[in-house]
Tab-separated table of C-alpha atoms in Angstrom:
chain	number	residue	atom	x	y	z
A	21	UNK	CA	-104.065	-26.215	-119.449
A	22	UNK	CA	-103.048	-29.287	-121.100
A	23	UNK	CA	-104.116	-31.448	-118.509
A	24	UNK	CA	-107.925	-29.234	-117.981
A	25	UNK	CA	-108.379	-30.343	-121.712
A	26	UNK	CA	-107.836	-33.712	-121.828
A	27	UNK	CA	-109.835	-34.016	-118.479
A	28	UNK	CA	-112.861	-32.381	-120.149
A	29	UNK	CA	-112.583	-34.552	-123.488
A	30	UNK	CA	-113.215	-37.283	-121.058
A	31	UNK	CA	-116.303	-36.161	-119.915
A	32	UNK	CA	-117.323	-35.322	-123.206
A	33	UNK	CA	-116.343	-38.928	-124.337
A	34	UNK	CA	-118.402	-40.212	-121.403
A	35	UNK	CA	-121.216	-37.512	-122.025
A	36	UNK	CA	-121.809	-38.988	-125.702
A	37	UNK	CA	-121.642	-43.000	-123.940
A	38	UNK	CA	-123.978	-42.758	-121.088
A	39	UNK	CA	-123.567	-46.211	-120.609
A	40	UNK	CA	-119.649	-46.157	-119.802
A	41	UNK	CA	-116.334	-46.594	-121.256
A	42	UNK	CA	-113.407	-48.641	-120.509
A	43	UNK	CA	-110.006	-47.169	-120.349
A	44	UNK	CA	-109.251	-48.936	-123.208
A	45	UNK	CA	-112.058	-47.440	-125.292
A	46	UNK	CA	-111.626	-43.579	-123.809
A	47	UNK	CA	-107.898	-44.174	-124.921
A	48	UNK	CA	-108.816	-45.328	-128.522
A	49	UNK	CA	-111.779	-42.539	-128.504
A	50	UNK	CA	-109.292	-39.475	-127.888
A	51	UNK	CA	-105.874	-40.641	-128.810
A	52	UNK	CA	-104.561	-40.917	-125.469
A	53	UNK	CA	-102.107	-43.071	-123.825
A	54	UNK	CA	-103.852	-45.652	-121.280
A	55	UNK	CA	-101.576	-44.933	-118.886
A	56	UNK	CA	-102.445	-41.128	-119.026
A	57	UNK	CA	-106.363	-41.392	-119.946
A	58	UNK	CA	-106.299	-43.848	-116.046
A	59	UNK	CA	-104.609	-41.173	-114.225
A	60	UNK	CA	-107.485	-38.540	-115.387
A	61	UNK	CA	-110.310	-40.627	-114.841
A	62	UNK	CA	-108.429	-41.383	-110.998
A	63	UNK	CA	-108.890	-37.782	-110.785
A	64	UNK	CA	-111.981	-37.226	-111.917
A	65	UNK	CA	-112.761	-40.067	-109.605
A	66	UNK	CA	-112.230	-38.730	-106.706
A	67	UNK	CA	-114.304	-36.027	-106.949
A	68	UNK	CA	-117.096	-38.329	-108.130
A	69	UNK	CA	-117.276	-36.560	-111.572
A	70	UNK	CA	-117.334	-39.802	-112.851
A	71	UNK	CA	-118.128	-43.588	-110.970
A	72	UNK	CA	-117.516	-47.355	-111.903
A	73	UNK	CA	-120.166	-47.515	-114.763
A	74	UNK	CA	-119.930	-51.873	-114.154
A	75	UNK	CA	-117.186	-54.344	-113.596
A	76	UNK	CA	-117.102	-54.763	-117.574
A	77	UNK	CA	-117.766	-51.124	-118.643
A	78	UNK	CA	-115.588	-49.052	-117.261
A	79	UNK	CA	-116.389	-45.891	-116.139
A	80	UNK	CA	-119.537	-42.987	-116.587
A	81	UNK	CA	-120.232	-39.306	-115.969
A	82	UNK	CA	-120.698	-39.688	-111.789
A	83	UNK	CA	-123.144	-37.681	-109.714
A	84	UNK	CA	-121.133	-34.539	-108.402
A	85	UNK	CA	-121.626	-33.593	-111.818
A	86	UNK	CA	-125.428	-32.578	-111.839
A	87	UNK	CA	-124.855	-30.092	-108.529
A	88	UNK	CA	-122.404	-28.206	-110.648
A	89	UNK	CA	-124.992	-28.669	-113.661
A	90	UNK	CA	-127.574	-26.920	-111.131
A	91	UNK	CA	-125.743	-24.358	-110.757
A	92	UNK	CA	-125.005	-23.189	-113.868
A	93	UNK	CA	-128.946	-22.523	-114.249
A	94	UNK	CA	-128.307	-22.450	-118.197
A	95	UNK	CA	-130.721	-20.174	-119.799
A	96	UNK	CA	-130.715	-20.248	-123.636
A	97	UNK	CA	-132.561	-17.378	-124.355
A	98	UNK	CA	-129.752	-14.963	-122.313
A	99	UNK	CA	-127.256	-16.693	-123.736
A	100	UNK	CA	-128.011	-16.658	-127.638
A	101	UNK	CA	-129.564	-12.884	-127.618
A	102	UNK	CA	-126.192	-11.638	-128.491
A	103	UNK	CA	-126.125	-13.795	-131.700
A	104	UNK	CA	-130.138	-12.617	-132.616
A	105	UNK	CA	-129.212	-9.669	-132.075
A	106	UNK	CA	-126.476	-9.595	-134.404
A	107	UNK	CA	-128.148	-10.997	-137.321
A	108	UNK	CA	-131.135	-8.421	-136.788
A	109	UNK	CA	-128.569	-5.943	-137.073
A	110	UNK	CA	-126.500	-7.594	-140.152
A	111	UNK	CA	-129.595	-8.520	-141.855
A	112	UNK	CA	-132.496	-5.609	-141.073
A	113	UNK	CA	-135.055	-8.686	-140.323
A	114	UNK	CA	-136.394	-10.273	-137.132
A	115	UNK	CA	-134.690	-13.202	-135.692
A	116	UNK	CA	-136.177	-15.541	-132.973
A	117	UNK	CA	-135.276	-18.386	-131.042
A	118	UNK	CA	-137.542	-21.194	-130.190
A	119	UNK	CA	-137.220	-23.986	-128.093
A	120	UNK	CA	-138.689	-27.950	-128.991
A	121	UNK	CA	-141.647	-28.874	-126.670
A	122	UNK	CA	-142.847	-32.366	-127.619
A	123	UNK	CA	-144.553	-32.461	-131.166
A	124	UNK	CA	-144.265	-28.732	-131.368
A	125	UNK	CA	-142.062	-25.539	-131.205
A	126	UNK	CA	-142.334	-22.606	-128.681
A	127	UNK	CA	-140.967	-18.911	-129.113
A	128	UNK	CA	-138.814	-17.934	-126.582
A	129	UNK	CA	-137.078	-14.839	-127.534
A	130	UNK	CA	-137.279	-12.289	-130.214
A	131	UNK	CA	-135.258	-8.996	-131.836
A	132	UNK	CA	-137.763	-7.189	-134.165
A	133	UNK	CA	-136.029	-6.251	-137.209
A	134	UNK	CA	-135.531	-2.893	-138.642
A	135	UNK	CA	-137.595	-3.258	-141.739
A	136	UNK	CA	-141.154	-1.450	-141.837
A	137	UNK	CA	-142.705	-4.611	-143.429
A	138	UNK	CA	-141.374	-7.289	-141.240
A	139	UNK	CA	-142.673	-10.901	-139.482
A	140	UNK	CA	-142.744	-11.320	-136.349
A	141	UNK	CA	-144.465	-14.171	-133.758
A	142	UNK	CA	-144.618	-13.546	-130.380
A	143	UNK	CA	-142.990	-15.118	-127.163
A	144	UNK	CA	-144.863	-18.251	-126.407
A	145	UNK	CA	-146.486	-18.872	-129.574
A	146	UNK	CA	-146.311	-22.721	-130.548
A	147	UNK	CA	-145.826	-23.655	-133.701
A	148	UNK	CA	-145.713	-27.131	-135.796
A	149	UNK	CA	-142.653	-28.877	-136.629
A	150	UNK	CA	-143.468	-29.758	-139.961
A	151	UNK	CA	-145.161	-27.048	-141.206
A	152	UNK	CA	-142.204	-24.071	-140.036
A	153	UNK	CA	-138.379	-23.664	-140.593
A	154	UNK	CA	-137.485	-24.036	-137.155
A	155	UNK	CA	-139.671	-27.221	-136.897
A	156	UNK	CA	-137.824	-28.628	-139.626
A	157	UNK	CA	-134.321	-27.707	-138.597
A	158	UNK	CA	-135.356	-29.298	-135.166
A	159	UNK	CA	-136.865	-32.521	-136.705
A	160	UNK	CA	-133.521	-32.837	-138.874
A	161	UNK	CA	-131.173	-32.256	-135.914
A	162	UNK	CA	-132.588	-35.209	-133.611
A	163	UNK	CA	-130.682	-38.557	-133.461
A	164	UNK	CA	-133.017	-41.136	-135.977
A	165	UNK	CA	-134.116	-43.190	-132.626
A	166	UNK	CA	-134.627	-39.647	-131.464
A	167	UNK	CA	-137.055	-38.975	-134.697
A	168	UNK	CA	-138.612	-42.604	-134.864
A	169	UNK	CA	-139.445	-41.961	-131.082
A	170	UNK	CA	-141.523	-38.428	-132.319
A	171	UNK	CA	-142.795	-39.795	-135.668
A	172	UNK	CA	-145.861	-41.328	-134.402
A	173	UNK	CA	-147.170	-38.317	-132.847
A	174	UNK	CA	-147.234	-35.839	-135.190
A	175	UNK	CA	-149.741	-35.158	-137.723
A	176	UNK	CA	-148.904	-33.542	-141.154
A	177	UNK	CA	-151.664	-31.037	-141.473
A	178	UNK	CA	-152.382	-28.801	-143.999
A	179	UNK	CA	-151.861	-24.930	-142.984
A	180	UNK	CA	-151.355	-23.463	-146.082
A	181	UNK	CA	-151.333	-24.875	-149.795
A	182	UNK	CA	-147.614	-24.799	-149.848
A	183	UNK	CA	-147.337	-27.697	-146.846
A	184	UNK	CA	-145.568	-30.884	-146.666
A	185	UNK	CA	-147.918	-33.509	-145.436
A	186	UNK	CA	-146.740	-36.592	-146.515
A	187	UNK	CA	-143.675	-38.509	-144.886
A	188	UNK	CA	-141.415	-39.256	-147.980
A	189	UNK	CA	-141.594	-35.149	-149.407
A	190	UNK	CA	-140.684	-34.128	-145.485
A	191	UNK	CA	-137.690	-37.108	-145.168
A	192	UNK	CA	-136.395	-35.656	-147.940
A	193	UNK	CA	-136.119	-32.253	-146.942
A	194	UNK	CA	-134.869	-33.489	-143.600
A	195	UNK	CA	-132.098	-34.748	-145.450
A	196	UNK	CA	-131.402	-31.771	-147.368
A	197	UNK	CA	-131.706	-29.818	-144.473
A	198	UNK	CA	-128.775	-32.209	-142.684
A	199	UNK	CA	-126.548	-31.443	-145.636
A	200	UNK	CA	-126.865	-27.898	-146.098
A	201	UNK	CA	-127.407	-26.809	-142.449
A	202	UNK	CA	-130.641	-24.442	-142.628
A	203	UNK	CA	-133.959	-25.223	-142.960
A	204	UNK	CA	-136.551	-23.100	-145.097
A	205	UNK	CA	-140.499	-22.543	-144.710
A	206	UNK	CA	-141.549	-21.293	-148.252
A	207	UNK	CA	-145.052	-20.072	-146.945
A	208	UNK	CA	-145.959	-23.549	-145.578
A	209	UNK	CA	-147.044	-22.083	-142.112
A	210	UNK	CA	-148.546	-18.555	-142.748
A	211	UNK	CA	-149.479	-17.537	-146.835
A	212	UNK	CA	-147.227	-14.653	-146.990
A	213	UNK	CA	-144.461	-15.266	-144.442
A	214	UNK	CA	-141.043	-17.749	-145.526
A	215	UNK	CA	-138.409	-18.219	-142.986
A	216	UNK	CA	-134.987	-19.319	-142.303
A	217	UNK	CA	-133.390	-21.794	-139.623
A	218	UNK	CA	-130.826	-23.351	-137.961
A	219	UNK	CA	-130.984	-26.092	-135.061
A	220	UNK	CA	-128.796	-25.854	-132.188
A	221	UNK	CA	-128.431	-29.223	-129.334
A	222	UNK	CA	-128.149	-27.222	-126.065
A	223	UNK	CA	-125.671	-28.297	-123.046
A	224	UNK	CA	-128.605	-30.456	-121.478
A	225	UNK	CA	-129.551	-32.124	-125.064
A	226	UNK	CA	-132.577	-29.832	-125.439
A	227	UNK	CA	-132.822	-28.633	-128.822
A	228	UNK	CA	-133.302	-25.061	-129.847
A	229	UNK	CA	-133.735	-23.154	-133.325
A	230	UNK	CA	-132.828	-19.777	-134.372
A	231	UNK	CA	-134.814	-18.653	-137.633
A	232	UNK	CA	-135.495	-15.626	-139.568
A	233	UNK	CA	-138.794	-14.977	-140.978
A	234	UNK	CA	-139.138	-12.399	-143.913
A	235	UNK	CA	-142.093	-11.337	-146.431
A	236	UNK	CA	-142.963	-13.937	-148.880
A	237	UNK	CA	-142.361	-10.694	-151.430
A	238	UNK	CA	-138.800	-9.639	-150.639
A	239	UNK	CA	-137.560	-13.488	-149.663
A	240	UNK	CA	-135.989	-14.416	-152.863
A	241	UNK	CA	-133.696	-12.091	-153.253
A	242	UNK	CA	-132.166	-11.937	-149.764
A	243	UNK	CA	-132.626	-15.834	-148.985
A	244	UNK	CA	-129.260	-17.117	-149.499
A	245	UNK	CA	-127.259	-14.178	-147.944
A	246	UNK	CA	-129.518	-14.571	-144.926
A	247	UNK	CA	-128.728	-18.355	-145.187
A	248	UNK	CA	-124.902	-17.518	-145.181
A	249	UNK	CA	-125.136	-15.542	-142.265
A	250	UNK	CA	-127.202	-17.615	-140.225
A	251	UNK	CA	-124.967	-20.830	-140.691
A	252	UNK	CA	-121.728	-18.575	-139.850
A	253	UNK	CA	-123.525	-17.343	-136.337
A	254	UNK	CA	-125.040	-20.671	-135.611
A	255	UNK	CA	-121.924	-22.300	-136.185
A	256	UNK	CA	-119.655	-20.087	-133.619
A	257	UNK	CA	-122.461	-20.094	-131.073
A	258	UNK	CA	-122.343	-24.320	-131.493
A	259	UNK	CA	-118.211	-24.649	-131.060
A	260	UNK	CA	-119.023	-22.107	-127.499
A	261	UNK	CA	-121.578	-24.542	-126.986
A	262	UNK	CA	-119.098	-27.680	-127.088
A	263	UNK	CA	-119.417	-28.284	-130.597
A	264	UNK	CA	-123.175	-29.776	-130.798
Protein backbone atom coordinates (compact mmCIF):
# COMPACT_ATOMS: atom_id res chain seq x y z
CA UNK A 1 0.00 0.00 0.00
CA UNK A 2 2.88 1.98 1.00
CA UNK A 3 4.64 1.61 -2.04
CA UNK A 4 0.98 2.31 -4.46
CA UNK A 5 1.13 5.74 -2.57
CA UNK A 6 4.28 6.98 -3.00
CA UNK A 7 4.11 5.76 -6.71
CA UNK A 8 0.98 7.88 -7.26
CA UNK A 9 2.46 11.10 -5.41
CA UNK A 10 4.89 10.85 -8.19
CA UNK A 11 2.62 11.19 -10.81
CA UNK A 12 0.89 13.76 -9.09
CA UNK A 13 4.29 15.62 -8.60
CA UNK A 14 4.87 15.14 -12.34
CA UNK A 15 1.09 15.94 -13.16
CA UNK A 16 1.50 19.56 -11.50
CA UNK A 17 5.32 19.92 -13.62
CA UNK A 18 4.44 19.00 -17.09
CA UNK A 19 7.69 19.93 -18.04
CA UNK A 20 9.66 17.22 -15.84
CA UNK A 21 11.39 16.69 -12.68
CA UNK A 22 14.68 15.46 -11.69
CA UNK A 23 15.07 12.89 -9.05
CA UNK A 24 16.51 15.32 -7.07
CA UNK A 25 13.54 17.69 -7.23
CA UNK A 26 10.65 14.71 -6.91
CA UNK A 27 12.78 13.78 -3.73
CA UNK A 28 12.76 17.38 -2.26
CA UNK A 29 8.94 17.75 -3.60
CA UNK A 30 7.59 14.65 -1.47
CA UNK A 31 10.09 13.99 1.21
CA UNK A 32 11.49 10.98 -0.19
CA UNK A 33 14.79 9.41 -0.15
CA UNK A 34 16.58 9.61 -3.75
CA UNK A 35 17.43 6.34 -3.58
CA UNK A 36 13.71 5.27 -3.09
CA UNK A 37 11.91 8.15 -5.26
CA UNK A 38 14.68 6.34 -8.48
CA UNK A 39 13.47 2.96 -7.82
CA UNK A 40 9.63 4.21 -8.34
CA UNK A 41 10.16 6.23 -11.22
CA UNK A 42 12.33 2.76 -12.69
CA UNK A 43 9.03 1.29 -12.20
CA UNK A 44 6.89 3.53 -13.44
CA UNK A 45 9.33 3.50 -16.28
CA UNK A 46 8.89 0.53 -17.50
CA UNK A 47 5.53 0.65 -18.07
CA UNK A 48 5.98 4.00 -19.82
CA UNK A 49 3.82 5.83 -17.17
CA UNK A 50 6.39 8.19 -17.21
CA UNK A 51 9.57 8.89 -20.02
CA UNK A 52 12.97 10.86 -19.97
CA UNK A 53 11.38 14.43 -19.93
CA UNK A 54 15.35 15.74 -21.33
CA UNK A 55 18.89 14.93 -20.45
CA UNK A 56 18.66 17.95 -17.83
CA UNK A 57 15.03 17.51 -16.62
CA UNK A 58 14.51 14.45 -15.49
CA UNK A 59 11.57 12.70 -15.96
CA UNK A 60 7.49 13.46 -17.08
CA UNK A 61 4.07 11.79 -17.01
CA UNK A 62 4.84 9.17 -20.23
CA UNK A 63 2.27 8.11 -22.79
CA UNK A 64 0.73 4.72 -21.44
CA UNK A 65 -0.86 7.06 -19.25
CA UNK A 66 -3.57 8.67 -21.61
CA UNK A 67 -4.91 4.89 -22.77
CA UNK A 68 -5.70 4.30 -19.15
CA UNK A 69 -7.02 8.07 -19.05
CA UNK A 70 -9.37 6.86 -22.08
CA UNK A 71 -10.64 4.50 -20.38
CA UNK A 72 -11.79 5.86 -17.48
CA UNK A 73 -14.32 7.96 -19.78
CA UNK A 74 -14.70 10.45 -16.68
CA UNK A 75 -18.07 11.92 -16.68
CA UNK A 76 -18.62 14.74 -14.13
CA UNK A 77 -22.09 15.01 -14.17
CA UNK A 78 -22.50 10.98 -12.95
CA UNK A 79 -20.04 11.42 -10.72
CA UNK A 80 -21.05 14.64 -8.62
CA UNK A 81 -25.05 13.83 -8.72
CA UNK A 82 -24.64 12.12 -5.47
CA UNK A 83 -23.26 15.34 -3.84
CA UNK A 84 -26.35 17.65 -5.70
CA UNK A 85 -28.36 15.49 -4.64
CA UNK A 86 -27.48 15.68 -1.17
CA UNK A 87 -27.53 19.29 -0.74
CA UNK A 88 -31.11 19.40 -2.49
CA UNK A 89 -32.06 17.16 0.13
CA UNK A 90 -30.13 19.00 3.20
CA UNK A 91 -31.09 22.29 1.94
CA UNK A 92 -34.87 22.02 0.17
CA UNK A 93 -33.32 24.18 -2.92
CA UNK A 94 -32.09 23.26 -6.40
CA UNK A 95 -28.52 22.57 -6.96
CA UNK A 96 -26.78 22.40 -10.43
CA UNK A 97 -23.59 21.75 -11.84
CA UNK A 98 -22.12 23.56 -14.73
CA UNK A 99 -19.23 23.07 -16.64
CA UNK A 100 -16.66 26.22 -18.11
CA UNK A 101 -16.91 26.52 -21.96
CA UNK A 102 -14.63 29.36 -23.08
CA UNK A 103 -15.93 32.89 -21.91
CA UNK A 104 -19.04 31.27 -20.59
CA UNK A 105 -20.71 28.59 -18.33
CA UNK A 106 -22.97 25.64 -19.44
CA UNK A 107 -25.57 23.63 -17.23
CA UNK A 108 -24.97 20.21 -17.17
CA UNK A 109 -26.96 18.64 -14.51
CA UNK A 110 -29.68 19.59 -12.18
CA UNK A 111 -31.81 18.26 -8.82
CA UNK A 112 -34.94 20.51 -8.53
CA UNK A 113 -35.40 21.39 -5.04
CA UNK A 114 -38.28 20.71 -2.85
CA UNK A 115 -39.45 24.22 -2.30
CA UNK A 116 -42.74 25.42 -4.23
CA UNK A 117 -41.01 28.77 -5.08
CA UNK A 118 -37.71 27.62 -6.32
CA UNK A 119 -34.94 28.60 -9.36
CA UNK A 120 -34.12 26.55 -11.61
CA UNK A 121 -32.07 26.82 -15.29
CA UNK A 122 -32.15 24.18 -17.50
CA UNK A 123 -29.50 21.66 -18.94
CA UNK A 124 -27.58 23.46 -21.57
CA UNK A 125 -28.32 26.90 -20.74
CA UNK A 126 -25.08 29.17 -20.98
CA UNK A 127 -24.54 31.61 -18.78
CA UNK A 128 -21.82 34.57 -18.21
CA UNK A 129 -18.97 34.29 -15.99
CA UNK A 130 -19.13 37.52 -14.56
CA UNK A 131 -22.48 38.16 -14.18
CA UNK A 132 -23.44 34.44 -12.13
CA UNK A 133 -22.04 32.62 -8.99
CA UNK A 134 -20.75 29.81 -10.77
CA UNK A 135 -19.01 32.17 -13.30
CA UNK A 136 -17.34 33.77 -10.57
CA UNK A 137 -16.29 30.75 -8.58
CA UNK A 138 -14.87 29.50 -12.01
CA UNK A 139 -13.06 32.82 -12.88
CA UNK A 140 -11.53 32.73 -9.19
CA UNK A 141 -10.43 29.08 -9.39
CA UNK A 142 -8.20 29.44 -12.69
CA UNK A 143 -4.37 29.76 -12.35
CA UNK A 144 -3.67 33.95 -12.97
CA UNK A 145 -1.89 32.99 -16.52
CA UNK A 146 -5.01 30.89 -16.72
CA UNK A 147 -7.27 34.25 -16.06
CA UNK A 148 -4.91 36.77 -17.99
CA UNK A 149 -5.27 34.19 -20.93
CA UNK A 150 -9.51 34.68 -20.61
CA UNK A 151 -9.47 38.38 -19.61
CA UNK A 152 -9.42 39.77 -22.99
CA UNK A 153 -12.40 38.04 -24.15
CA UNK A 154 -14.94 38.70 -21.97
CA UNK A 155 -17.14 41.59 -21.84
CA UNK A 156 -18.67 42.93 -18.53
CA UNK A 157 -22.21 43.56 -19.57
CA UNK A 158 -24.88 44.81 -17.79
CA UNK A 159 -27.81 42.13 -17.09
CA UNK A 160 -29.32 43.47 -14.28
CA UNK A 161 -28.69 46.76 -12.15
CA UNK A 162 -26.97 44.77 -9.51
CA UNK A 163 -23.86 43.70 -12.09
CA UNK A 164 -20.24 44.00 -11.82
CA UNK A 165 -18.91 45.50 -14.97
CA UNK A 166 -15.85 46.98 -14.24
CA UNK A 167 -12.47 44.99 -13.71
CA UNK A 168 -11.23 46.34 -10.27
CA UNK A 169 -15.08 45.70 -8.35
CA UNK A 170 -14.90 41.93 -10.08
CA UNK A 171 -10.84 41.38 -9.00
CA UNK A 172 -11.91 42.07 -5.86
CA UNK A 173 -14.56 39.73 -5.44
CA UNK A 174 -12.36 37.17 -7.13
CA UNK A 175 -10.24 37.57 -4.30
CA UNK A 176 -12.77 37.30 -1.75
CA UNK A 177 -14.15 34.52 -3.39
CA UNK A 178 -10.39 32.68 -3.18
CA UNK A 179 -10.45 33.30 0.55
CA UNK A 180 -13.73 32.28 1.57
CA UNK A 181 -14.35 29.45 -0.96
CA UNK A 182 -17.98 30.29 -2.46
CA UNK A 183 -18.95 32.64 -4.75
CA UNK A 184 -22.37 34.67 -4.56
CA UNK A 185 -24.68 36.26 -7.41
CA UNK A 186 -26.83 38.85 -5.44
CA UNK A 187 -29.36 39.25 -8.43
CA UNK A 188 -26.58 40.25 -10.89
CA UNK A 189 -27.81 37.68 -13.58
CA UNK A 190 -31.68 37.42 -13.26
CA UNK A 191 -33.65 40.45 -10.91
CA UNK A 192 -35.08 38.11 -8.48
CA UNK A 193 -32.82 35.04 -8.43
CA UNK A 194 -29.21 35.07 -5.98
CA UNK A 195 -27.14 32.02 -5.98
CA UNK A 196 -24.43 30.17 -4.35
CA UNK A 197 -21.11 28.44 -5.69
CA UNK A 198 -18.27 26.53 -5.43
CA UNK A 199 -15.52 25.69 -8.20
CA UNK A 200 -14.22 22.34 -8.55
CA UNK A 201 -10.68 21.52 -11.09
CA UNK A 202 -11.75 18.14 -12.56
CA UNK A 203 -9.16 15.08 -13.14
CA UNK A 204 -8.46 16.45 -16.80
CA UNK A 205 -8.04 20.28 -15.49
CA UNK A 206 -11.53 21.18 -16.74
CA UNK A 207 -13.22 23.25 -14.33
CA UNK A 208 -16.70 22.71 -13.03
CA UNK A 209 -19.10 24.64 -10.50
CA UNK A 210 -21.74 23.46 -8.28
CA UNK A 211 -24.18 26.40 -7.18
CA UNK A 212 -27.43 26.86 -5.56
CA UNK A 213 -29.80 29.37 -6.73
CA UNK A 214 -32.65 30.57 -4.33
CA UNK A 215 -35.39 33.52 -4.41
CA UNK A 216 -33.95 36.89 -4.06
CA UNK A 217 -36.86 37.02 -1.08
CA UNK A 218 -35.94 34.08 1.14
CA UNK A 219 -31.87 34.37 0.33
CA UNK A 220 -30.82 36.25 3.32
CA UNK A 221 -31.79 34.30 5.79
CA UNK A 222 -30.63 30.88 4.55
CA UNK A 223 -27.37 32.25 2.68
CA UNK A 224 -24.72 31.37 5.03
CA UNK A 225 -26.05 27.90 6.15
CA UNK A 226 -26.32 27.09 2.46
CA UNK A 227 -22.72 28.49 2.18
CA UNK A 228 -21.60 26.08 5.06
CA UNK A 229 -22.95 23.23 3.46
CA UNK A 230 -21.83 23.75 0.11
CA UNK A 231 -18.06 24.28 1.13
CA UNK A 232 -18.31 20.96 3.41
CA UNK A 233 -19.68 18.85 0.14
CA UNK A 234 -17.43 20.57 -2.28
CA UNK A 235 -14.61 20.02 -0.16
CA UNK A 236 -15.03 15.99 0.28
CA UNK A 237 -15.96 15.64 -3.38
CA UNK A 238 -12.33 17.71 -4.13
CA UNK A 239 -9.99 15.33 -1.63
CA UNK A 240 -12.01 12.08 -3.91
CA UNK A 241 -11.05 14.13 -6.67
CA UNK A 242 -7.17 14.23 -5.71
CA UNK A 243 -7.36 17.21 -3.74
CA UNK A 244 -7.91 20.01 -6.61
Amino acid sequence: MQVIARAAAVLRALRDHPGGLSLGELARLLGLPRSTVQRIVEALDREQLVIAASPTRGVRLGPALLALAAAARFDVAEFARPVLQALARECGETVDLSLLDGERLVFVDQVAGAQRLRAESGVGVAFPLHASAPGKAMLAALSPTELALLRPRLRLTALTPATLTDWPTLEAELQAVRACGWAVDQEENAAGICALAAALRLPGGEIAAISIPVPAMRFGGVRDELARRLVERCAALRSTLGGR
